[in-house]
Coordinates of N, CA, C and O in Angstrom, one line a residue:
M1 N 142.0 142.4 -107.6 CA 143.4 142.1 -107.5 C 143.5 140.7 -106.8 O 144.4 139.9 -107.2
S2 N 142.7 140.4 -105.8 CA 142.9 139.1 -105.1 C 142.5 138.0 -106.0 O 143.0 136.9 -105.8
I3 N 141.6 138.2 -106.9 CA 141.2 137.1 -107.8 C 142.3 136.8 -108.8 O 142.4 135.7 -109.3
D4 N 143.2 137.8 -109.0 CA 144.4 137.5 -109.9 C 145.3 136.5 -109.4 O 145.9 135.8 -110.1
I5 N 145.5 136.5 -108.1 CA 146.5 135.6 -107.5 C 145.9 134.3 -106.9 O 146.5 133.4 -106.4
L6 N 144.5 134.2 -107.1 CA 143.9 133.0 -106.6 C 144.4 131.7 -107.3 O 144.6 130.7 -106.5
P7 N 144.5 131.6 -108.6 CA 145.1 130.4 -109.2 C 146.5 130.0 -108.7 O 146.8 128.9 -108.4
A8 N 147.3 131.0 -108.5 CA 148.7 130.8 -108.0 C 148.6 130.3 -106.5 O 149.4 129.3 -106.2
G9 N 147.8 130.8 -105.7 CA 147.6 130.4 -104.4 C 147.1 128.9 -104.3 O 147.5 128.1 -103.5
A10 N 146.1 128.6 -105.2 CA 145.6 127.3 -105.2 C 146.6 126.3 -105.6 O 146.7 125.2 -105.1
W11 N 147.5 126.7 -106.6 CA 148.5 125.8 -107.1 C 149.6 125.6 -105.9 O 150.0 124.5 -105.7
A12 N 149.9 126.6 -105.2 CA 150.8 126.5 -104.1 C 150.3 125.6 -103.0 O 151.0 124.8 -102.4
V13 N 149.0 125.7 -102.7 CA 148.4 124.7 -101.7 C 148.5 123.3 -102.2 O 148.8 122.4 -101.4
A14 N 148.2 123.1 -103.5 CA 148.3 121.7 -104.1 C 149.7 121.2 -104.0 O 149.9 120.0 -103.6
V15 N 150.7 122.0 -104.2 CA 152.1 121.6 -104.1 C 152.4 121.3 -102.7 O 153.1 120.2 -102.4
L16 N 152.0 122.1 -101.8 CA 152.3 121.8 -100.3 C 151.6 120.5 -99.9 O 152.2 119.8 -99.1
L17 N 150.4 120.3 -100.3 CA 149.7 119.0 -99.9 C 150.4 117.8 -100.5 O 150.6 116.8 -99.8
S18 N 150.9 117.9 -101.7 CA 151.6 116.9 -102.3 C 152.9 116.6 -101.6 O 153.3 115.5 -101.3
A19 N 153.6 117.7 -101.3 CA 154.9 117.6 -100.6 C 154.7 116.9 -99.2 O 155.5 116.1 -98.7
A20 N 153.6 117.3 -98.5 CA 153.3 116.7 -97.2 C 153.1 115.2 -97.3 O 153.6 114.4 -96.5
V21 N 152.4 114.7 -98.3 CA 152.2 113.3 -98.5 C 153.5 112.6 -98.7 O 153.8 111.5 -98.1
I22 N 154.3 113.2 -99.6 CA 155.6 112.6 -99.9 C 156.5 112.5 -98.6 O 157.1 111.5 -98.3
V23 N 156.6 113.6 -97.9 CA 157.4 113.6 -96.6 C 156.9 112.6 -95.6 O 157.7 111.9 -95.0
I24 N 155.6 112.6 -95.4 CA 155.0 111.6 -94.4 C 155.3 110.2 -94.8 O 155.8 109.4 -94.0
C25 N 155.2 109.9 -96.1 CA 155.5 108.5 -96.5 C 157.0 108.2 -96.4 O 157.3 107.1 -96.0
L26 N 157.8 109.1 -96.7 CA 159.3 108.9 -96.6 C 159.7 108.7 -95.1 O 160.5 107.8 -94.8
V27 N 159.1 109.5 -94.2 CA 159.5 109.4 -92.8 C 158.9 108.1 -92.3 O 159.7 107.4 -91.5
R28 N 157.7 107.7 -92.6 CA 157.2 106.4 -92.1 C 157.8 105.2 -92.7 O 157.6 104.1 -92.1
S29 N 158.4 105.3 -93.8 CA 159.0 104.1 -94.4 C 160.4 104.0 -94.1 O 161.1 103.0 -94.5
R30 N 161.0 104.9 -93.4 CA 162.4 104.9 -93.0 C 162.6 103.8 -92.0 O 161.9 103.7 -91.0
T31 N 163.7 103.1 -92.2 CA 164.1 102.1 -91.2 C 165.5 102.5 -90.7 O 166.4 102.9 -91.4
S32 N 165.6 102.5 -89.4 CA 166.9 102.9 -88.8 C 167.3 101.8 -87.7 O 166.5 100.9 -87.6
G33 N 168.4 102.0 -87.1 CA 168.8 101.0 -86.1 C 167.9 100.9 -84.9 O 167.6 99.8 -84.4
R34 N 167.3 102.0 -84.5 CA 166.4 101.9 -83.4 C 164.9 101.5 -83.7 O 164.3 100.9 -83.0
R35 N 164.5 102.0 -84.9 CA 163.1 101.7 -85.3 C 163.1 100.9 -86.6 O 163.4 101.5 -87.6
T36 N 162.8 99.7 -86.5 CA 162.8 98.9 -87.7 C 161.4 98.6 -88.3 O 161.2 98.1 -89.3
A37 N 160.4 98.9 -87.5 CA 159.0 98.7 -87.9 C 158.6 99.8 -88.9 O 158.9 101.0 -88.7
V38 N 158.0 99.4 -90.0 CA 157.5 100.3 -91.0 C 156.0 100.3 -90.9 O 155.4 99.2 -91.0
Y39 N 155.4 101.4 -90.8 CA 154.0 101.5 -90.7 C 153.3 101.4 -92.1 O 153.9 102.0 -93.1
A40 N 152.2 100.8 -92.2 CA 151.5 100.8 -93.4 C 150.9 102.2 -93.8 O 150.8 103.0 -92.9
V41 N 150.6 102.4 -95.0 CA 150.1 103.7 -95.4 C 148.7 103.8 -94.7 O 147.8 103.0 -94.9
S42 N 148.5 104.9 -94.0 CA 147.3 105.1 -93.2 C 146.2 105.7 -94.1 O 146.5 106.4 -95.1
W43 N 145.0 105.6 -93.6 CA 143.9 106.1 -94.4 C 143.9 107.7 -94.4 O 143.6 108.2 -95.5
P44 N 144.3 108.3 -93.4 CA 144.5 109.8 -93.5 C 145.5 110.2 -94.6 O 145.2 111.2 -95.3
V45 N 146.5 109.5 -94.8 CA 147.5 109.8 -95.8 C 146.9 109.5 -97.2 O 147.1 110.3 -98.1
I46 N 146.1 108.5 -97.3 CA 145.4 108.2 -98.6 C 144.4 109.3 -98.9 O 144.3 109.8 -100.0
V47 N 143.7 109.7 -97.9 CA 142.7 110.8 -98.1 C 143.4 112.1 -98.4 O 143.0 112.9 -99.3
L48 N 144.5 112.4 -97.8 CA 145.3 113.6 -98.1 C 145.9 113.5 -99.5 O 145.9 114.5 -100.2
H49 N 146.2 112.3 -100.0 CA 146.7 112.1 -101.4 C 145.5 112.5 -102.3 O 145.7 113.2 -103.3
L50 N 144.3 112.0 -102.0 CA 143.2 112.3 -102.9 C 142.9 113.8 -102.9 O 142.5 114.4 -103.9
I51 N 142.9 114.4 -101.7 CA 142.7 115.8 -101.6 C 143.7 116.6 -102.4 O 143.4 117.6 -103.1
S52 N 145.0 116.2 -102.4 CA 146.0 116.9 -103.1 C 145.8 116.7 -104.6 O 146.0 117.7 -105.4
L53 N 145.3 115.6 -105.1 CA 145.0 115.4 -106.5 C 143.8 116.3 -106.9 O 143.9 116.9 -108.0
V54 N 142.8 116.4 -106.1 CA 141.6 117.3 -106.4 C 142.1 118.7 -106.4 O 141.7 119.5 -107.3
S55 N 142.9 119.1 -105.4 CA 143.3 120.5 -105.3 C 144.3 120.9 -106.4 O 144.4 122.0 -106.8
A56 N 144.9 119.9 -107.0 CA 145.9 120.1 -108.1 C 145.1 120.6 -109.4 O 145.7 121.3 -110.2
T57 N 143.8 120.2 -109.5 CA 143.1 120.6 -110.6 C 142.4 122.0 -110.4 O 142.0 122.7 -111.4
A58 N 142.4 122.5 -109.2 CA 141.7 123.7 -108.9 C 142.3 124.9 -109.6 O 141.5 125.7 -110.1
P59 N 143.6 125.1 -109.7 CA 144.1 126.3 -110.3 C 143.7 126.4 -111.8 O 143.3 127.5 -112.3
Y60 N 143.6 125.3 -112.5 CA 143.3 125.3 -113.9 C 141.8 125.5 -114.1 O 141.4 126.2 -115.0
L61 N 141.0 125.0 -113.2 CA 139.6 125.3 -113.2 C 139.3 126.7 -112.9 O 138.4 127.3 -113.5
I62 N 140.0 127.3 -112.0 CA 139.8 128.7 -111.7 C 140.1 129.6 -112.9 O 139.4 130.5 -113.2
V63 N 141.2 129.3 -113.5 CA 141.6 130.1 -114.7 C 140.6 129.9 -115.8 O 140.2 130.9 -116.4
A64 N 140.1 128.7 -116.0 CA 139.2 128.5 -117.1 C 137.8 129.1 -116.8 O 137.2 129.7 -117.7
R65 N 137.4 129.1 -115.5 CA 136.1 129.7 -115.2 C 136.1 131.2 -115.0 O 135.2 131.8 -115.4
L66 N 137.2 131.7 -114.5 CA 137.3 133.2 -114.2 C 138.2 133.9 -115.1 O 138.7 135.0 -114.7
H67 N 138.5 133.5 -116.3 CA 139.5 134.1 -117.1 C 139.1 135.5 -117.5 O 140.0 136.4 -117.8
R68 N 137.8 135.9 -117.5 CA 137.4 137.2 -117.8 C 137.6 138.2 -116.7 O 137.8 139.4 -116.9
M69 N 137.7 137.7 -115.5 CA 137.9 138.5 -114.3 C 139.4 138.7 -113.9 O 139.7 139.6 -113.1
I70 N 140.2 137.8 -114.4 CA 141.7 137.9 -114.1 C 142.3 138.9 -115.0 O 142.0 139.0 -116.2
G71 N 143.2 139.7 -114.4 CA 143.9 140.8 -115.2 C 144.7 140.2 -116.3 O 145.2 139.1 -116.2
A72 N 144.9 141.0 -117.3 CA 145.7 140.6 -118.5 C 147.1 140.1 -118.2 O 147.5 139.1 -118.7
P73 N 147.9 140.8 -117.4 CA 149.2 140.3 -117.1 C 149.2 139.0 -116.4 O 150.1 138.1 -116.7
F74 N 148.3 138.8 -115.5 CA 148.2 137.6 -114.7 C 147.8 136.4 -115.6 O 148.3 135.3 -115.6
L75 N 146.8 136.7 -116.4 CA 146.2 135.7 -117.3 C 147.3 135.3 -118.3 O 147.4 134.1 -118.6
E76 N 148.1 136.2 -118.8 CA 149.2 135.9 -119.7 C 150.2 135.0 -119.0 O 150.7 134.1 -119.6
F77 N 150.5 135.3 -117.8 CA 151.5 134.6 -117.0 C 150.9 133.1 -116.8 O 151.7 132.2 -117.0
Y78 N 149.7 133.0 -116.4 CA 149.1 131.7 -116.2 C 149.1 130.9 -117.5 O 149.3 129.6 -117.5
M79 N 148.8 131.5 -118.6 CA 148.8 130.8 -119.9 C 150.2 130.3 -120.3 O 150.4 129.2 -120.8
R80 N 151.2 131.2 -120.0 CA 152.6 130.8 -120.3 C 153.1 129.7 -119.4 O 153.9 128.8 -119.8
M81 N 152.8 129.7 -118.1 CA 153.3 128.8 -117.2 C 152.4 127.6 -117.0 O 152.7 126.7 -116.2
G82 N 151.3 127.5 -117.7 CA 150.3 126.4 -117.5 C 150.9 125.0 -117.7 O 150.7 124.1 -116.8
W83 N 151.6 124.8 -118.8 CA 152.2 123.5 -119.0 C 153.3 123.1 -118.0 O 153.4 122.0 -117.5
W84 N 154.1 124.1 -117.6 CA 155.1 123.8 -116.6 C 154.5 123.5 -115.2 O 155.0 122.6 -114.6
S85 N 153.5 124.3 -114.9 CA 152.9 124.0 -113.6 C 152.2 122.7 -113.6 O 152.2 121.9 -112.6
A86 N 151.6 122.3 -114.7 CA 150.9 121.0 -114.8 C 152.0 119.9 -114.7 O 151.7 118.8 -114.1
A87 N 153.1 120.1 -115.3 CA 154.2 119.1 -115.3 C 154.7 118.9 -113.9 O 154.9 117.7 -113.4
V88 N 154.8 120.0 -113.1 CA 155.2 119.8 -111.7 C 154.2 119.1 -110.9 O 154.5 118.2 -110.1
V89 N 152.9 119.4 -111.1 CA 151.8 118.7 -110.4 C 151.8 117.2 -110.7 O 151.6 116.4 -109.9
I90 N 152.0 116.9 -112.0 CA 152.0 115.5 -112.4 C 153.2 114.7 -111.8 O 153.0 113.6 -111.3
V91 N 154.3 115.3 -111.8 CA 155.5 114.7 -111.2 C 155.3 114.5 -109.7 O 155.6 113.4 -109.2
L92 N 154.7 115.4 -109.1 CA 154.4 115.3 -107.6 C 153.4 114.2 -107.4 O 153.5 113.4 -106.4
A93 N 152.4 114.1 -108.2 CA 151.4 113.0 -108.0 C 152.0 111.6 -108.3 O 151.7 110.7 -107.5
V94 N 152.8 111.5 -109.3 CA 153.5 110.2 -109.5 C 154.4 109.9 -108.4 O 154.5 108.7 -107.9
T95 N 155.1 110.9 -107.9 CA 156.0 110.7 -106.7 C 155.3 110.2 -105.5 O 155.7 109.3 -104.8
Q96 N 154.1 110.8 -105.3 CA 153.2 110.4 -104.2 C 152.9 108.9 -104.3 O 153.0 108.1 -103.3
L97 N 152.5 108.5 -105.5 CA 152.1 107.1 -105.7 C 153.3 106.2 -105.5 O 153.2 105.1 -104.9
V98 N 154.5 106.6 -105.9 CA 155.7 105.8 -105.8 C 156.1 105.6 -104.3 O 156.3 104.5 -103.9
V99 N 156.1 106.7 -103.5 CA 156.5 106.6 -102.1 C 155.4 105.9 -101.3 O 155.7 105.1 -100.4
M100 N 154.1 106.0 -101.7 CA 153.1 105.3 -101.0 C 153.2 103.8 -101.3 O 153.1 102.9 -100.4
Y101 N 153.5 103.4 -102.5 CA 153.7 102.0 -102.9 C 154.9 101.5 -102.1 O 154.9 100.3 -101.6
R102 N 156.0 102.2 -102.1 CA 157.2 101.8 -101.5 C 157.0 101.6 -100.0 O 157.5 100.6 -99.4
Q103 N 156.3 102.5 -99.3 CA 156.0 102.3 -97.9 C 155.1 101.1 -97.7 O 155.4 100.4 -96.7
A104 N 154.1 100.9 -98.5 CA 153.3 99.7 -98.3 C 154.1 98.4 -98.5 O 153.9 97.4 -97.8
Q105 N 155.0 98.4 -99.5 CA 155.8 97.3 -99.8 C 156.8 97.0 -98.6 O 156.9 95.8 -98.1
L106 N 157.4 98.0 -98.0 CA 158.3 97.8 -96.9 C 157.5 97.4 -95.6 O 158.0 96.6 -94.8
A107 N 156.3 97.9 -95.5 CA 155.5 97.5 -94.3 C 155.1 96.1 -94.4 O 155.1 95.3 -93.4
M108 N 154.8 95.6 -95.6 CA 154.4 94.2 -95.8 C 155.6 93.3 -95.5 O 155.5 92.3 -94.8
R109 N 156.8 93.7 -96.0 CA 158.0 92.9 -95.7 C 158.3 92.9 -94.2 O 158.7 91.8 -93.7
A110 N 158.1 94.0 -93.6 CA 158.4 94.0 -92.1 C 157.4 93.2 -91.4 O 157.8 92.4 -90.4
Q111 N 156.2 93.2 -91.8 CA 155.2 92.3 -91.2 C 155.5 90.8 -91.4 O 155.4 90.0 -90.5
L112 N 155.8 90.5 -92.6 CA 156.2 89.1 -92.9 C 157.4 88.7 -92.1 O 157.5 87.5 -91.6
D113 N 158.4 89.5 -92.0 CA 159.6 89.2 -91.2 C 159.2 89.0 -89.7 O 159.7 88.1 -89.1
A114 N 158.3 89.8 -89.2 CA 157.9 89.7 -87.8 C 157.1 88.4 -87.6 O 157.4 87.7 -86.6
V115 N 156.3 88.0 -88.5 CA 155.5 86.8 -88.4 C 156.5 85.6 -88.5 O 156.4 84.6 -87.8
G116 N 157.5 85.7 -89.4 CA 158.5 84.6 -89.6 C 159.3 84.5 -88.3 O 159.6 83.3 -87.9
R117 N 159.7 85.6 -87.7 CA 160.5 85.5 -86.5 C 159.6 84.9 -85.4 O 160.1 84.0 -84.6
H118 N 158.4 85.3 -85.3 CA 157.5 84.7 -84.3 C 157.2 83.2 -84.5 O 157.3 82.5 -83.5
T119 N 157.0 82.8 -85.7 CA 156.8 81.4 -86.0 C 158.1 80.6 -85.7 O 158.0 79.5 -85.2
A120 N 159.2 81.1 -86.1 CA 160.5 80.4 -85.8 C 160.7 80.3 -84.3 O 161.2 79.2 -83.9
A121 N 160.3 81.3 -83.5 CA 160.5 81.2 -82.1 C 159.6 80.1 -81.5 O 159.9 79.4 -80.6
D122 N 158.3 80.0 -82.1 CA 157.4 79.0 -81.6 C 157.9 77.6 -82.0 O 157.7 76.6 -81.3
D123 N 158.5 77.4 -83.1 CA 159.0 76.1 -83.6 C 160.1 75.6 -82.7 O 160.3 74.4 -82.5
H124 N 160.9 76.5 -82.1 CA 162.0 76.1 -81.3 C 161.7 76.1 -79.8 O 162.6 75.9 -79.0
V125 N 160.4 76.1 -79.4 CA 160.0 76.1 -78.0 C 160.4 74.7 -77.4 O 160.9 74.7 -76.3
G126 N 160.1 73.6 -78.1 CA 160.3 72.3 -77.5 C 161.8 71.9 -77.6 O 162.1 70.8 -77.2
D127 N 162.7 72.7 -78.2 CA 164.0 72.2 -78.4 C 164.9 72.3 -77.1 O 165.8 71.5 -77.0
G128 N 164.5 73.1 -76.2 CA 165.3 73.2 -74.9 C 164.7 72.3 -73.9 O 164.2 72.7 -72.9
D129 N 164.9 70.9 -74.0 CA 164.2 70.0 -73.1 C 165.2 69.3 -72.1 O 164.9 68.3 -71.6
G130 N 166.3 69.9 -71.9 CA 167.2 69.3 -70.9 C 168.5 68.7 -71.5 O 169.3 68.3 -70.7
G131 N 168.6 68.6 -72.8 CA 169.9 68.3 -73.3 C 170.1 66.8 -73.7 O 171.0 66.4 -74.3
D132 N 169.2 65.9 -73.2 CA 169.4 64.5 -73.5 C 168.8 64.1 -74.8 O 168.9 63.0 -75.3
G133 N 168.1 65.0 -75.5 CA 167.5 64.7 -76.8 C 166.2 64.1 -76.7 O 165.5 63.9 -77.7
D134 N 165.8 63.6 -75.6 CA 164.5 63.0 -75.4 C 163.5 64.0 -74.9 O 163.7 64.6 -73.9
A135 N 162.4 64.1 -75.5 CA 161.4 65.1 -75.1 C 160.4 64.6 -74.1 O 159.4 65.2 -73.8
G136 N 160.7 63.5 -73.5 CA 159.8 63.0 -72.4 C 159.1 61.7 -72.9 O 159.8 60.7 -73.0
D137 N 157.8 61.8 -73.1 CA 157.1 60.6 -73.5 C 157.1 60.3 -75.0 O 156.4 59.4 -75.4
G138 N 157.9 61.0 -75.7 CA 158.0 60.8 -77.2 C 157.0 61.6 -78.0 O 157.1 61.7 -79.2
D139 N 155.9 62.1 -77.3 CA 154.9 62.9 -78.0 C 155.0 64.3 -77.6 O 154.3 65.1 -78.3
A140 N 155.7 64.7 -76.6 CA 155.7 66.1 -76.1 C 156.4 67.0 -77.1 O 156.1 68.2 -77.2
G141 N 157.3 66.6 -77.9 CA 158.0 67.4 -78.9 C 157.2 67.7 -80.1 O 157.5 68.5 -80.9
D142 N 156.1 66.9 -80.3 CA 155.3 67.0 -81.5 C 154.3 68.1 -81.2 O 153.5 68.0 -80.2
D143 N 154.2 69.1 -82.1 CA 153.3 70.2 -81.9 C 152.0 70.0 -82.6 O 151.2 71.0 -82.7
T144 N 151.7 68.8 -83.0 CA 150.4 68.6 -83.7 C 149.6 67.5 -82.9 O 150.2 66.6 -82.4
D145 N 148.3 67.6 -83.0 CA 147.5 66.5 -82.5 C 147.1 65.7 -83.6 O 147.5 65.8 -84.7
D146 N 146.2 64.7 -83.3 CA 145.8 63.8 -84.4 C 145.0 64.4 -85.5 O 145.0 63.9 -86.6
S147 N 144.4 65.6 -85.2 CA 143.6 66.2 -86.3 C 144.5 67.1 -87.2 O 144.0 67.6 -88.2
G148 N 145.8 67.2 -86.9 CA 146.7 68.0 -87.8 C 146.7 69.5 -87.5 O 147.3 70.2 -88.2
T149 N 146.0 69.9 -86.5 CA 146.0 71.3 -86.1 C 147.2 71.6 -85.3 O 147.6 70.9 -84.4
H150 N 147.9 72.8 -85.6 CA 149.1 73.2 -85.0 C 148.8 73.9 -83.6 O 148.0 74.8 -83.6
H151 N 149.4 73.4 -82.6 CA 149.3 74.0 -81.2 C 150.7 74.3 -80.7 O 151.4 73.4 -80.4
A152 N 151.0 75.5 -80.7 CA 152.4 75.9 -80.3 C 152.6 75.7 -78.8 O 153.7 75.4 -78.3
G153 N 151.5 75.6 -78.0 CA 151.7 75.5 -76.5 C 151.8 74.1 -76.1 O 152.1 73.8 -74.9
D154 N 151.5 73.1 -76.9 CA 151.4 71.7 -76.5 C 152.8 71.2 -76.0 O 152.9 70.5 -75.0
A155 N 153.9 71.6 -76.6 CA 155.2 71.1 -76.2 C 155.5 71.7 -74.8 O 156.1 71.0 -73.9
R156 N 155.2 72.9 -74.6 CA 155.4 73.6 -73.3 C 154.5 72.9 -72.2 O 155.0 72.7 -71.1
D157 N 153.3 72.7 -72.5 CA 152.4 72.1 -71.5 C 152.8 70.7 -71.1 O 152.8 70.3 -70.0
A158 N 153.2 69.9 -72.1 CA 153.7 68.5 -71.8 C 155.0 68.5 -71.0 O 155.2 67.7 -70.1
R159 N 155.8 69.4 -71.3 CA 157.1 69.5 -70.6 C 156.9 70.0 -69.1 O 157.6 69.5 -68.2
D160 N 155.9 70.8 -68.9 CA 155.7 71.4 -67.6 C 155.0 70.3 -66.7 O 155.1 70.4 -65.5
Q161 N 154.4 69.3 -67.2 CA 153.7 68.3 -66.4 C 154.6 67.4 -65.9 O 155.3 66.8 -65.5

């Protein structure tokens, strides 16, 4: 009797794992007023996604391998619901890919925005030099040396001297 419900149990586990990946990605890609940072898709979530894909094949392999041991009413039910259950699993797998891609895209944009804000703040460091428009010796407002390398701290160092 327990072998009869094994494929249904394996399918339920696969659906729960898929739902977990989707929920985790949706929660981590959410931006709100308090939390604007979006986290990149983590390796454990990627591994969970792969496990959910492998576990999604388990019910069909169980039915194919143990069809002689499964009772006739259960086997008939599995055969009738096979295409529908496969459709649900495929939709969940595609949804996982979509939300993982969306989370990665939002994380990339958040990281680029953070780098842009940080760079813009560094560019305006030498702008607050006392209000007369003169940065001192004429070279202190320039954030580059003769080699063309960018040094964000040069303007602050020259102003502090």
